[in-house]
Amino acid sequence: MALCFGSAADAWQNMTRAVTDRVSLTDSAVRDVNVPQVLAQYFRESTEPLLQLGPVSVAAWQLLLFALLVGAVSVVACLRRGTAAQLVPPCIVWGLGLAAPASWMVLSKAHAAIHTHLVPMLWHFAFVPISCMLLPVLAKLMIPGRKKDLVASH
């Protein structure tokens, strides 16, 4: 049996070549750039603020660190009350919000290394809004609410 587009091995090679061509360009300006360098550039070294709250500016690594700290406190609080399962959906959403810009940096490392002015915008499409929106959700999960009285007092 013959396939119209060649063998499965040929199809796999064509697909992987398309991905690796985007990840490792042959241009001498970006040949030496690797994925960990690009991620470090935007997670650790970038000082461009993602959020500006009055005189306080927040960089990517600071927002990431703060979100991880709040997440850790939320996990401890919810484990103590037995409501840890409620953290799964917010954690998935936050993880996807972080994976969105990071995946672009990985799949297009050469482009991300050259066009440093474009990458900070990627944080604002998912990571920053999701991180900010999840703070009240986590706060509500961590702070136990007052239970309603079942018997009305007169």
mmCIF file of C-alpha atoms in Angstrom:
data_model
loop_
_atom_site.group_PDB
_atom_site.id
_atom_site.type_symbol
_atom_site.label_atom_id
_atom_site.label_comp_id
_atom_site.label_asym_id
_atom_site.label_seq_id
_atom_site.Cartn_x
_atom_site.Cartn_y
_atom_site.Cartn_z
ATOM 1 C CA MET A 1 0.000 0.000 0.000
ATOM 2 C CA ALA A 2 1.432 3.382 -0.969
ATOM 3 C CA LEU A 3 0.532 6.694 0.606
ATOM 4 C CA CYS A 4 -0.145 9.699 -1.589
ATOM 5 C CA PHE A 5 2.323 11.928 0.249
ATOM 6 C CA GLY A 6 5.115 9.431 0.879
ATOM 7 C CA SER A 7 5.866 7.307 3.900
ATOM 8 C CA ALA A 8 5.105 8.051 7.493
ATOM 9 C CA ALA A 9 8.839 8.566 8.066
ATOM 10 C CA ASP A 10 8.924 11.233 5.324
ATOM 11 C CA ALA A 11 5.892 12.973 6.799
ATOM 12 C CA TRP A 12 7.465 12.933 10.284
ATOM 13 C CA GLN A 13 10.738 14.307 8.908
ATOM 14 C CA ASN A 14 8.936 17.111 7.072
ATOM 15 C CA MET A 15 7.003 18.037 10.206
ATOM 16 C CA THR A 16 10.016 17.998 12.531
ATOM 17 C CA ARG A 17 12.096 19.946 10.026
ATOM 18 C CA ALA A 18 9.461 22.674 9.922
ATOM 19 C CA VAL A 19 9.522 22.950 13.712
ATOM 20 C CA THR A 20 13.297 22.816 14.079
ATOM 21 C CA ASP A 21 13.799 25.380 11.331
ATOM 22 C CA ARG A 22 11.762 27.835 13.434
ATOM 23 C CA VAL A 23 13.653 26.933 16.592
ATOM 24 C CA SER A 24 17.191 26.987 15.200
ATOM 25 C CA LEU A 25 17.825 29.427 12.406
ATOM 26 C CA THR A 26 21.071 29.272 10.490
ATOM 27 C CA ASP A 27 21.623 33.027 10.567
ATOM 28 C CA SER A 28 24.953 33.711 12.248
ATOM 29 C CA ALA A 29 23.401 36.445 14.426
ATOM 30 C CA VAL A 30 21.112 33.975 16.184
ATOM 31 C CA ARG A 31 22.832 30.633 15.713
ATOM 32 C CA ASP A 32 24.363 30.757 19.191
ATOM 33 C CA VAL A 33 21.117 31.727 20.943
ATOM 34 C CA ASN A 34 19.511 28.862 22.815
ATOM 35 C CA VAL A 35 16.146 28.463 24.504
ATOM 36 C CA PRO A 36 17.399 28.796 28.122
ATOM 37 C CA GLN A 37 19.099 32.096 27.204
ATOM 38 C CA VAL A 38 15.913 33.478 25.690
ATOM 39 C CA LEU A 39 13.781 32.385 28.651
ATOM 40 C CA ALA A 40 16.302 33.850 31.109
ATOM 41 C CA GLN A 41 16.291 37.081 29.137
ATOM 42 C CA TYR A 42 12.549 37.541 29.632
ATOM 43 C CA PHE A 43 11.965 35.840 32.983
ATOM 44 C CA ARG A 44 15.048 36.991 34.877
ATOM 45 C CA GLU A 45 16.916 39.788 33.116
ATOM 46 C CA SER A 46 14.066 41.890 31.764
ATOM 47 C CA THR A 47 13.468 45.013 33.814
ATOM 48 C CA GLU A 48 10.693 46.376 31.623
ATOM 49 C CA PRO A 49 7.612 46.698 33.825
ATOM 50 C CA LEU A 50 4.607 44.527 33.067
ATOM 51 C CA LEU A 51 2.445 46.455 35.496
ATOM 52 C CA GLN A 52 2.680 50.011 36.690
ATOM 53 C CA LEU A 53 0.788 50.661 39.905
ATOM 54 C CA GLY A 54 1.446 54.312 40.653
ATOM 55 C CA PRO A 55 5.133 54.668 41.458
ATOM 56 C CA VAL A 56 5.575 50.880 41.753
ATOM 57 C CA SER A 57 6.528 48.916 38.662
ATOM 58 C CA VAL A 58 6.376 45.121 38.484
ATOM 59 C CA ALA A 59 8.669 43.116 36.176
ATOM 60 C CA ALA A 60 7.911 39.631 34.830
ATOM 61 C CA TRP A 61 10.050 37.790 37.378
ATOM 62 C CA GLN A 62 8.455 39.737 40.234
ATOM 63 C CA LEU A 63 4.926 38.926 39.076
ATOM 64 C CA LEU A 64 5.904 35.289 38.598
ATOM 65 C CA LEU A 65 7.466 35.117 42.055
ATOM 66 C CA PHE A 66 4.466 36.847 43.677
ATOM 67 C CA ALA A 67 2.003 34.534 41.899
ATOM 68 C CA LEU A 68 3.970 31.465 42.994
ATOM 69 C CA LEU A 69 4.063 32.737 46.581
ATOM 70 C CA VAL A 70 0.317 33.426 46.634
ATOM 71 C CA GLY A 71 -0.263 30.031 45.028
ATOM 72 C CA ALA A 72 1.823 28.264 47.682
ATOM 73 C CA VAL A 73 -0.048 30.025 50.501
ATOM 74 C CA SER A 74 -3.347 29.119 48.811
ATOM 75 C CA VAL A 75 -2.365 25.470 48.576
ATOM 76 C CA VAL A 76 -1.443 25.332 52.276
ATOM 77 C CA ALA A 77 -4.653 27.090 53.332
ATOM 78 C CA CYS A 78 -6.858 24.926 51.123
ATOM 79 C CA LEU A 79 -5.122 21.699 52.201
ATOM 80 C CA ARG A 80 -5.835 22.550 55.834
ATOM 81 C CA ARG A 81 -9.523 23.053 55.094
ATOM 82 C CA GLY A 82 -9.816 20.138 52.676
ATOM 83 C CA THR A 83 -10.730 22.338 49.712
ATOM 84 C CA ALA A 84 -7.559 21.824 47.650
ATOM 85 C CA ALA A 85 -9.562 20.491 44.692
ATOM 86 C CA GLN A 86 -10.946 24.000 44.184
ATOM 87 C CA LEU A 87 -7.422 25.176 43.292
ATOM 88 C CA VAL A 88 -7.100 22.914 40.257
ATOM 89 C CA PRO A 89 -9.043 25.079 37.749
ATOM 90 C CA PRO A 90 -7.299 28.365 38.695
ATOM 91 C CA CYS A 91 -3.905 26.639 38.591
ATOM 92 C CA ILE A 92 -4.597 25.233 35.123
ATOM 93 C CA VAL A 93 -5.692 28.640 33.830
ATOM 94 C CA TRP A 94 -2.622 30.327 35.338
ATOM 95 C CA GLY A 95 -0.312 27.651 33.922
ATOM 96 C CA LEU A 96 -1.759 28.127 30.452
ATOM 97 C CA GLY A 97 -1.389 31.891 30.816
ATOM 98 C CA LEU A 98 2.293 31.383 31.597
ATOM 99 C CA ALA A 99 2.775 28.778 28.870
ATOM 100 C CA ALA A 100 1.387 31.064 26.154
ATOM 101 C CA PRO A 101 4.244 33.611 26.077
ATOM 102 C CA ALA A 102 6.873 31.032 27.077
ATOM 103 C CA SER A 103 5.908 28.746 24.191
ATOM 104 C CA TRP A 104 6.368 31.560 21.705
ATOM 105 C CA MET A 105 9.794 32.268 23.187
ATOM 106 C CA VAL A 106 10.727 28.592 22.805
ATOM 107 C CA LEU A 107 9.284 27.983 19.341
ATOM 108 C CA SER A 108 10.598 31.252 17.956
ATOM 109 C CA LYS A 109 13.733 31.683 20.023
ATOM 110 C CA ALA A 110 15.638 33.441 17.267
ATOM 111 C CA HIS A 111 12.831 35.924 16.683
ATOM 112 C CA ALA A 112 12.404 36.466 20.421
ATOM 113 C CA ALA A 113 16.141 37.063 20.854
ATOM 114 C CA ILE A 114 16.263 39.687 18.108
ATOM 115 C CA HIS A 115 12.940 41.483 18.627
ATOM 116 C CA THR A 116 13.097 42.128 22.342
ATOM 117 C CA HIS A 117 10.604 44.986 21.996
ATOM 118 C CA LEU A 118 7.830 42.596 20.906
ATOM 119 C CA VAL A 119 8.044 39.946 23.614
ATOM 120 C CA PRO A 120 6.902 42.078 26.585
ATOM 121 C CA MET A 121 3.586 42.525 24.779
ATOM 122 C CA LEU A 122 3.085 38.750 24.898
ATOM 123 C CA TRP A 123 2.885 38.882 28.687
ATOM 124 C CA HIS A 124 -0.157 41.176 28.398
ATOM 125 C CA PHE A 125 -2.172 38.780 26.249
ATOM 126 C CA ALA A 126 -2.456 36.071 28.872
ATOM 127 C CA PHE A 127 -0.105 36.025 31.851
ATOM 128 C CA VAL A 128 -0.644 39.491 33.339
ATOM 129 C CA PRO A 129 -4.458 39.592 33.060
ATOM 130 C CA ILE A 130 -4.871 36.020 34.282
ATOM 131 C CA SER A 131 -2.492 36.567 37.206
ATOM 132 C CA CYS A 132 -4.346 39.721 38.230
ATOM 133 C CA MET A 133 -7.790 38.125 37.846
ATOM 134 C CA LEU A 134 -6.824 35.050 39.850
ATOM 135 C CA LEU A 135 -5.706 37.030 42.900
ATOM 136 C CA PRO A 136 -9.289 37.735 44.078
ATOM 137 C CA VAL A 137 -10.268 34.143 43.295
ATOM 138 C CA LEU A 138 -7.416 32.798 45.415
ATOM 139 C CA ALA A 139 -8.178 35.295 48.155
ATOM 140 C CA LYS A 140 -11.781 34.098 48.250
ATOM 141 C CA LEU A 141 -10.602 30.486 48.492
ATOM 142 C CA MET A 142 -8.127 31.295 51.258
ATOM 143 C CA ILE A 143 -10.352 33.509 53.410
ATOM 144 C CA PRO A 144 -13.224 31.523 54.827
ATOM 145 C CA GLY A 145 -16.531 33.275 54.496
ATOM 146 C CA ARG A 146 -19.116 33.631 57.218
ATOM 147 C CA LYS A 147 -21.620 30.812 57.185
ATOM 148 C CA LYS A 148 -25.226 31.845 56.834
ATOM 149 C CA ASP A 149 -27.495 31.202 59.757
ATOM 150 C CA LEU A 150 -30.007 28.540 58.942
ATOM 151 C CA VAL A 151 -32.383 29.728 61.636
ATOM 152 C CA ALA A 152 -33.591 33.279 61.366
ATOM 153 C CA SER A 153 -33.282 35.157 64.604
ATOM 154 C CA HIS A 154 -36.108 37.498 65.550
#
